[in-house]
Amino acid sequence: MGTNDKSVSHEEDSPVTGPARRRRRYVLAGTGILALAVVGWFGYSAWDVQHNLTGARNNAQLAKNSLLSGDTEGARNAAAEAADQAENAQVSLHSAPWRQLAGIPGVGAPFGSIQKMSDVVVGLTRDVLAPAVETGTALSPGDLISDGGKVKLQPLRDAAPALKQTSLAARALADQAHQVPDAGYLGLVDDARSELQNQTDDVAKLLKNTAIGADILPAMLGADGPRNYFMAFQTNAEARGTGGLVGGYGIIRANDGEAHVDTLGKNTEVSYEHQPLNLGSDFNGLYGSYNPSTDIRNSNLSTHFPYAGQIWQSLWEQESGERVDGAIATDPVALSYVLGAVGPITMPDGEVVDAGNVVELTESTAYIRYAGTSDTEIVANNVARKTYLQTIAAKVVEKMTGNIESPALLLDAVGKAVNERRIAVWSAHPEEQAILAGTPLGHTVPEDDAPYASVVVNNNAGNKLDYYLSREIDYTASTCTGDTRTSEVTVRLTNNLPAGDYPRYVAGTYNNRQVPPGTNVAMISLLATRGAKLNKATVNGKPAFTVSGNELGHPVFSIPTTVPRGETVELHYALTEPAAPGAARVPVQPLVDDPKVSVNVTACGG
C-alpha cells in the first residue's frame, strides 16, 4: 500500500467513537485529579493530626513537669496549648472523611485507633491538666515545702476535694487509653498508643498519690494537734518479713507541718519483760514461738506491716507510757535514695556518708569494723555499731526535714523507696489506716481472693548474711478452665558471700547450729492465694518438710532452708488454687537485692 492508502481505520476519526473516547479520557483525568486531591488532603490531614497530637502530648508532659517544678504559669500555658492542639486533632479525626475511612473493615483499624486516642488526649487536657493546674501549690513541692522543711498543710487540705475528682478523672482516662484497639497493620500507631497509655498511667498515679497525701497528710503532720510516731530503722542484712531486723528506733514528733526525730534508741534498750499483744490465733500459730510482741528483734516476722506497727505501739507504750499515733519503717537502701536527693552527711569523726556508700557501710562494713573476738568485745562493739547506725539514720532524717534545695528530687527519692516497699506506714487512726492500707505505703496482705504469691525470708541464724542473698521468684498457673487450676511457685536463693574470714556476728549462727560458717539459715514462707492447697514441696528436687499456717485468710507454707556459701538452692511449691478473678500479685520483700520476678498467670473472669 502507498502512503495515500486510506484503508487503515483510525478510531479518532470516527464521528461516533471519537467524542466518547475524549469524554472518557476527561472523566478518567478528572477522577485521577480528584483521587490525587483526596490523597493529598488525607496526607495533609494526617500530618496535621500527627502534628497536633504530638504537640498535645509534649505540652501535657511539659505542664506536668512545670507543675512539679513550681512553675504554675508555665504549667498553665502548656496546658492551654495542649488543649488547643488536642481539640484540633479531634475535630479533624471526627470529620466525615476520617469517619468513613475508619469504618472500612481491615483498612480502617489504625484510623479508628487514632480517633479514640484523640478522645483520650482531649479528656486528659480538659478534665485533668486544666483542673490540676488550678491546684497549684498542692502539686508543686517547691511551693508546698517551705525553708526549714515545714509543709504548708492548709493549701494541701484545701486542694483535697479537687484533687480527688481530678484523680478519678485521670484514672478513668488511663483505663480508656488501655481500651484503645490495636492499630492492625500500622505499628507506628501502636507505638503511639503505648506511649499514651504509659503517659496516662503516670499522670493517674501521680494524682492518686497526691490526692491521698492531701487527704491524710495534714492530720498526720499535726494540722489538728501534735502527732507522734514510732520509727523503726530496719537492717535487711538480717531478713524479717517487713524487710529487716529492727536495729534501732526513734520517735518522730510532728506538729503543724514540722517534724523532727528524738528519743533515739537501740533494740537492746527495749525490755523483753512486757505484756504480750494478742493478734489472733492465726498470728500466734505462725509466730508465737518467737515471742514477737515482746521481743522487738522478732516483732516484724509477718510481712503484714500493721502487725508490726501495733506491736511497736504496744512496746513503746509499756516502755515509756506514751501511746504513739502510728509507726513508720525504713531501711538503708531507702536512705541511699534520700541521700541522692539531699546530698551527703558528715559524721562526728568527719566520715562522709553518701548515696553511694551508705548501704555497704550500714549493712556490711559496720559489722566488720565493730567486730571483736571475745564476748566482752563483741558486746561493747555491738553497742558502738548500733550507735553508729543510729547516728547515720538520725542525720539523714535531720537533713531531709531541714532546708531542702530540691523538694521535687526528695519526693522522687521517697516515691522510689515507697514503690519498692522500703518505706512503710501504719496509722493508729482507723480512717487514715483505711486509706494507707490500699497504697504501697500500707505494706498489707490483701484480704481478697485474687491470685497471690508472697515469698518471705526470715533469717533463722541471727547473722547478717542476707546482705549477700539474691532471689529469683517465678509464679506460673494453668489456664482458667474450671473452678480450680494448678499453679507453681519456684524460688531460687543464692548465697553470694565472698571467700574470706568473717566475724561470727556476720557469718555464724546464734545457737551454734551444726552448719559451716557462712551458711544462710532461713525460714522461707509462701503466702499463697486464698483457698490454695499444697500438693508437693521440694528443695532441690527432694521432698521438703513444710510448716503450714494461715495469715489473713491466705494459707502459709514455710520451709526451713539452708543455703551454703556460693551455692543456689531451689524451692518448688506445687499447688491447686481457685481460679479466682483478678490480676496476679507477687509483692517483693524489701531486702538488699533486686530480685528477678516472673509472673505467668492468666487473669480469670468473674
PDB file of N, CA and C in Angstrom, residues 500-540:
ATOM      1  N   GLY A 500      36.586 -15.666 102.326  1.00  0.00           N
ATOM      2  CA  GLY A 500      37.265 -14.884 103.352  1.00  0.00           C
ATOM      3  C   GLY A 500      36.775 -15.255 104.730  1.00  0.00           C
ATOM      4  N   ASP A 501      37.425 -14.682 105.740  1.00  0.00           N
ATOM      5  CA  ASP A 501      37.017 -14.904 107.124  1.00  0.00           C
ATOM      6  C   ASP A 501      36.131 -13.748 107.573  1.00  0.00           C
ATOM      7  N   TYR A 502      35.050 -14.101 108.273  1.00  0.00           N
ATOM      8  CA  TYR A 502      34.091 -13.094 108.722  1.00  0.00           C
ATOM      9  C   TYR A 502      33.836 -13.268 110.209  1.00  0.00           C
ATOM     10  N   PRO A 503      33.513 -12.177 110.911  1.00  0.00           N
ATOM     11  CA  PRO A 503      33.167 -12.295 112.325  1.00  0.00           C
ATOM     12  C   PRO A 503      31.978 -13.218 112.522  1.00  0.00           C
ATOM     13  N   ARG A 504      31.938 -13.842 113.682  1.00  0.00           N
ATOM     14  CA  ARG A 504      30.835 -14.743 113.991  1.00  0.00           C
ATOM     15  C   ARG A 504      29.494 -14.023 113.871  1.00  0.00           C
ATOM     16  N   TYR A 505      29.483 -12.750 114.231  1.00  0.00           N
ATOM     17  CA  TYR A 505      28.242 -11.979 114.198  1.00  0.00           C
ATOM     18  C   TYR A 505      27.702 -11.846 112.776  1.00  0.00           C
ATOM     19  N   VAL A 506      28.615 -11.915 111.782  1.00  0.00           N
ATOM     20  CA  VAL A 506      28.221 -11.783 110.380  1.00  0.00           C
ATOM     21  C   VAL A 506      27.880 -13.134 109.774  1.00  0.00           C
ATOM     22  N   ALA A 507      28.733 -14.136 109.977  1.00  0.00           N
ATOM     23  CA  ALA A 507      28.618 -15.395 109.232  1.00  0.00           C
ATOM     24  C   ALA A 507      28.350 -16.614 110.093  1.00  0.00           C
ATOM     25  N   GLY A 508      28.256 -16.440 111.410  1.00  0.00           N
ATOM     26  CA  GLY A 508      27.997 -17.589 112.277  1.00  0.00           C
ATOM     27  C   GLY A 508      26.518 -17.784 112.517  1.00  0.00           C
ATOM     28  N   THR A 509      26.183 -18.563 113.539  1.00  0.00           N
ATOM     29  CA  THR A 509      24.791 -18.767 113.923  1.00  0.00           C
ATOM     30  C   THR A 509      24.668 -18.544 115.432  1.00  0.00           C
ATOM     31  N   TYR A 510      23.557 -17.933 115.831  1.00  0.00           N
ATOM     32  CA  TYR A 510      23.415 -17.542 117.228  1.00  0.00           C
ATOM     33  C   TYR A 510      23.289 -18.751 118.151  1.00  0.00           C
ATOM     34  N   ASN A 511      22.815 -19.862 117.652  1.00  0.00           N
ATOM     35  CA  ASN A 511      22.592 -21.030 118.517  1.00  0.00           C
ATOM     36  C   ASN A 511      23.524 -22.191 118.161  1.00  0.00           C
ATOM     37  N   ASN A 512      24.659 -21.849 117.518  1.00  0.00           N
ATOM     38  CA  ASN A 512      25.689 -22.846 117.207  1.00  0.00           C
ATOM     39  C   ASN A 512      25.153 -24.049 116.435  1.00  0.00           C
ATOM     40  N   ARG A 513      24.311 -23.795 115.455  1.00  0.00           N
ATOM     41  CA  ARG A 513      23.809 -24.885 114.610  1.00  0.00           C
ATOM     42  C   ARG A 513      24.989 -25.589 113.943  1.00  0.00           C
ATOM     43  N   GLN A 514      24.803 -26.828 113.646  1.00  0.00           N
ATOM     44  CA  GLN A 514      25.870 -27.618 113.031  1.00  0.00           C
ATOM     45  C   GLN A 514      25.909 -27.368 111.520  1.00  0.00           C
ATOM     46  N   VAL A 515      26.236 -26.145 111.162  1.00  0.00           N
ATOM     47  CA  VAL A 515      26.404 -25.788 109.752  1.00  0.00           C
ATOM     48  C   VAL A 515      27.702 -25.005 109.630  1.00  0.00           C
ATOM     49  N   PRO A 516      28.373 -25.068 108.489  1.00  0.00           N
ATOM     50  CA  PRO A 516      29.628 -24.338 108.316  1.00  0.00           C
ATOM     51  C   PRO A 516      29.393 -22.833 108.384  1.00  0.00           C
ATOM     52  N   PRO A 517      30.366 -22.084 108.875  1.00  0.00           N
ATOM     53  CA  PRO A 517      30.250 -20.613 108.854  1.00  0.00           C
ATOM     54  C   PRO A 517      29.991 -20.129 107.433  1.00  0.00           C
ATOM     55  N   GLY A 518      29.171 -19.086 107.327  1.00  0.00           N
ATOM     56  CA  GLY A 518      28.835 -18.556 106.007  1.00  0.00           C
ATOM     57  C   GLY A 518      27.598 -19.176 105.407  1.00  0.00           C
ATOM     58  N   THR A 519      26.957 -20.104 106.121  1.00  0.00           N
ATOM     59  CA  THR A 519      25.728 -20.737 105.624  1.00  0.00           C
ATOM     60  C   THR A 519      24.520 -19.885 105.981  1.00  0.00           C
ATOM     61  N   ASN A 520      23.714 -19.594 104.992  1.00  0.00           N
ATOM     62  CA  ASN A 520      22.481 -18.842 105.235  1.00  0.00           C
ATOM     63  C   ASN A 520      21.412 -19.811 105.729  1.00  0.00           C
ATOM     64  N   VAL A 521      20.893 -19.562 106.930  1.00  0.00           N
ATOM     65  CA  VAL A 521      19.845 -20.389 107.530  1.00  0.00           C
ATOM     66  C   VAL A 521      18.585 -19.538 107.634  1.00  0.00           C
ATOM     67  N   ALA A 522      17.500 -19.975 107.009  1.00  0.00           N
ATOM     68  CA  ALA A 522      16.304 -19.136 106.944  1.00  0.00           C
ATOM     69  C   ALA A 522      15.036 -19.981 106.936  1.00  0.00           C
ATOM     70  N   MET A 523      13.941 -19.333 107.294  1.00  0.00           N
ATOM     71  CA  MET A 523      12.616 -19.903 107.109  1.00  0.00           C
ATOM     72  C   MET A 523      12.010 -19.195 105.899  1.00  0.00           C
ATOM     73  N   ILE A 524      11.714 -19.972 104.864  1.00  0.00           N
ATOM     74  CA  ILE A 524      11.151 -19.408 103.637  1.00  0.00           C
ATOM     75  C   ILE A 524       9.657 -19.719 103.617  1.00  0.00           C
ATOM     76  N   SER A 525       8.852 -18.672 103.608  1.00  0.00           N
ATOM     77  CA  SER A 525       7.399 -18.850 103.662  1.00  0.00           C
ATOM     78  C   SER A 525       6.751 -18.376 102.373  1.00  0.00           C
ATOM     79  N   LEU A 526       5.752 -19.127 101.917  1.00  0.00           N
ATOM     80  CA  LEU A 526       4.930 -18.720 100.783  1.00  0.00           C
ATOM     81  C   LEU A 526       3.525 -18.419 101.286  1.00  0.00           C
ATOM     82  N   LEU A 527       3.086 -17.169 101.129  1.00  0.00           N
ATOM     83  CA  LEU A 527       1.686 -16.822 101.352  1.00  0.00           C
ATOM     84  C   LEU A 527       0.998 -16.962 100.010  1.00  0.00           C
ATOM     85  N   ALA A 528       0.110 -17.934  99.903  1.00  0.00           N
ATOM     86  CA  ALA A 528      -0.476 -18.288  98.608  1.00  0.00           C
ATOM     87  C   ALA A 528      -1.881 -17.699  98.470  1.00  0.00           C
ATOM     88  N   THR A 529      -2.473 -17.932  97.311  1.00  0.00           N
ATOM     89  CA  THR A 529      -3.838 -17.494  97.031  1.00  0.00           C
ATOM     90  C   THR A 529      -4.802 -18.097  98.054  1.00  0.00           C
ATOM     91  N   ARG A 530      -5.781 -17.337  98.464  1.00  0.00           N
ATOM     92  CA  ARG A 530      -6.787 -17.859  99.400  1.00  0.00           C
ATOM     93  C   ARG A 530      -7.416 -19.132  98.828  1.00  0.00           C
ATOM     94  N   GLY A 531      -7.519 -20.146  99.652  1.00  0.00           N
ATOM     95  CA  GLY A 531      -8.105 -21.408  99.222  1.00  0.00           C
ATOM     96  C   GLY A 531      -7.145 -22.338  98.530  1.00  0.00           C
ATOM     97  N   ALA A 532      -5.883 -21.947  98.372  1.00  0.00           N
ATOM     98  CA  ALA A 532      -4.900 -22.804  97.691  1.00  0.00           C
ATOM     99  C   ALA A 532      -4.529 -24.001  98.559  1.00  0.00           C
ATOM    100  N   LYS A 533      -4.255 -25.114  97.915  1.00  0.00           N
ATOM    101  CA  LYS A 533      -3.822 -26.342  98.596  1.00  0.00           C
ATOM    102  C   LYS A 533      -2.421 -26.713  98.089  1.00  0.00           C
ATOM    103  N   LEU A 534      -1.566 -27.099  99.017  1.00  0.00           N
ATOM    104  CA  LEU A 534      -0.218 -27.509  98.641  1.00  0.00           C
ATOM    105  C   LEU A 534      -0.231 -28.996  98.273  1.00  0.00           C
ATOM    106  N   ASN A 535       0.182 -29.305  97.053  1.00  0.00           N
ATOM    107  CA  ASN A 535       0.261 -30.695  96.608  1.00  0.00           C
ATOM    108  C   ASN A 535       1.624 -31.311  96.912  1.00  0.00           C
ATOM    109  N   LYS A 536       2.672 -30.498  96.743  1.00  0.00           N
ATOM    110  CA  LYS A 536       4.010 -31.016  96.957  1.00  0.00           C
ATOM    111  C   LYS A 536       4.978 -29.856  97.102  1.00  0.00           C
ATOM    112  N   ALA A 537       5.936 -29.995  97.985  1.00  0.00           N
ATOM    113  CA  ALA A 537       7.006 -29.006  98.129  1.00  0.00           C
ATOM    114  C   ALA A 537       8.343 -29.724  98.073  1.00  0.00           C
ATOM    115  N   THR A 538       9.286 -29.151  97.321  1.00  0.00           N
ATOM    116  CA  THR A 538      10.603 -29.769  97.211  1.00  0.00           C
ATOM    117  C   THR A 538      11.696 -28.714  97.391  1.00  0.00           C
ATOM    118  N   VAL A 539      12.853 -29.176  97.825  1.00  0.00           N
ATOM    119  CA  VAL A 539      14.059 -28.358  97.863  1.00  0.00           C
ATOM    120  C   VAL A 539      15.110 -29.091  97.045  1.00  0.00           C
ATOM    121  N   ASN A 540      15.558 -28.449  95.994  1.00  0.00           N
ATOM    122  CA  ASN A 540      16.500 -29.079  95.058  1.00  0.00           C
ATOM    123  C   ASN A 540      15.985 -30.434  94.553  1.00  0.00           C
TER     124      ASN A 540
END
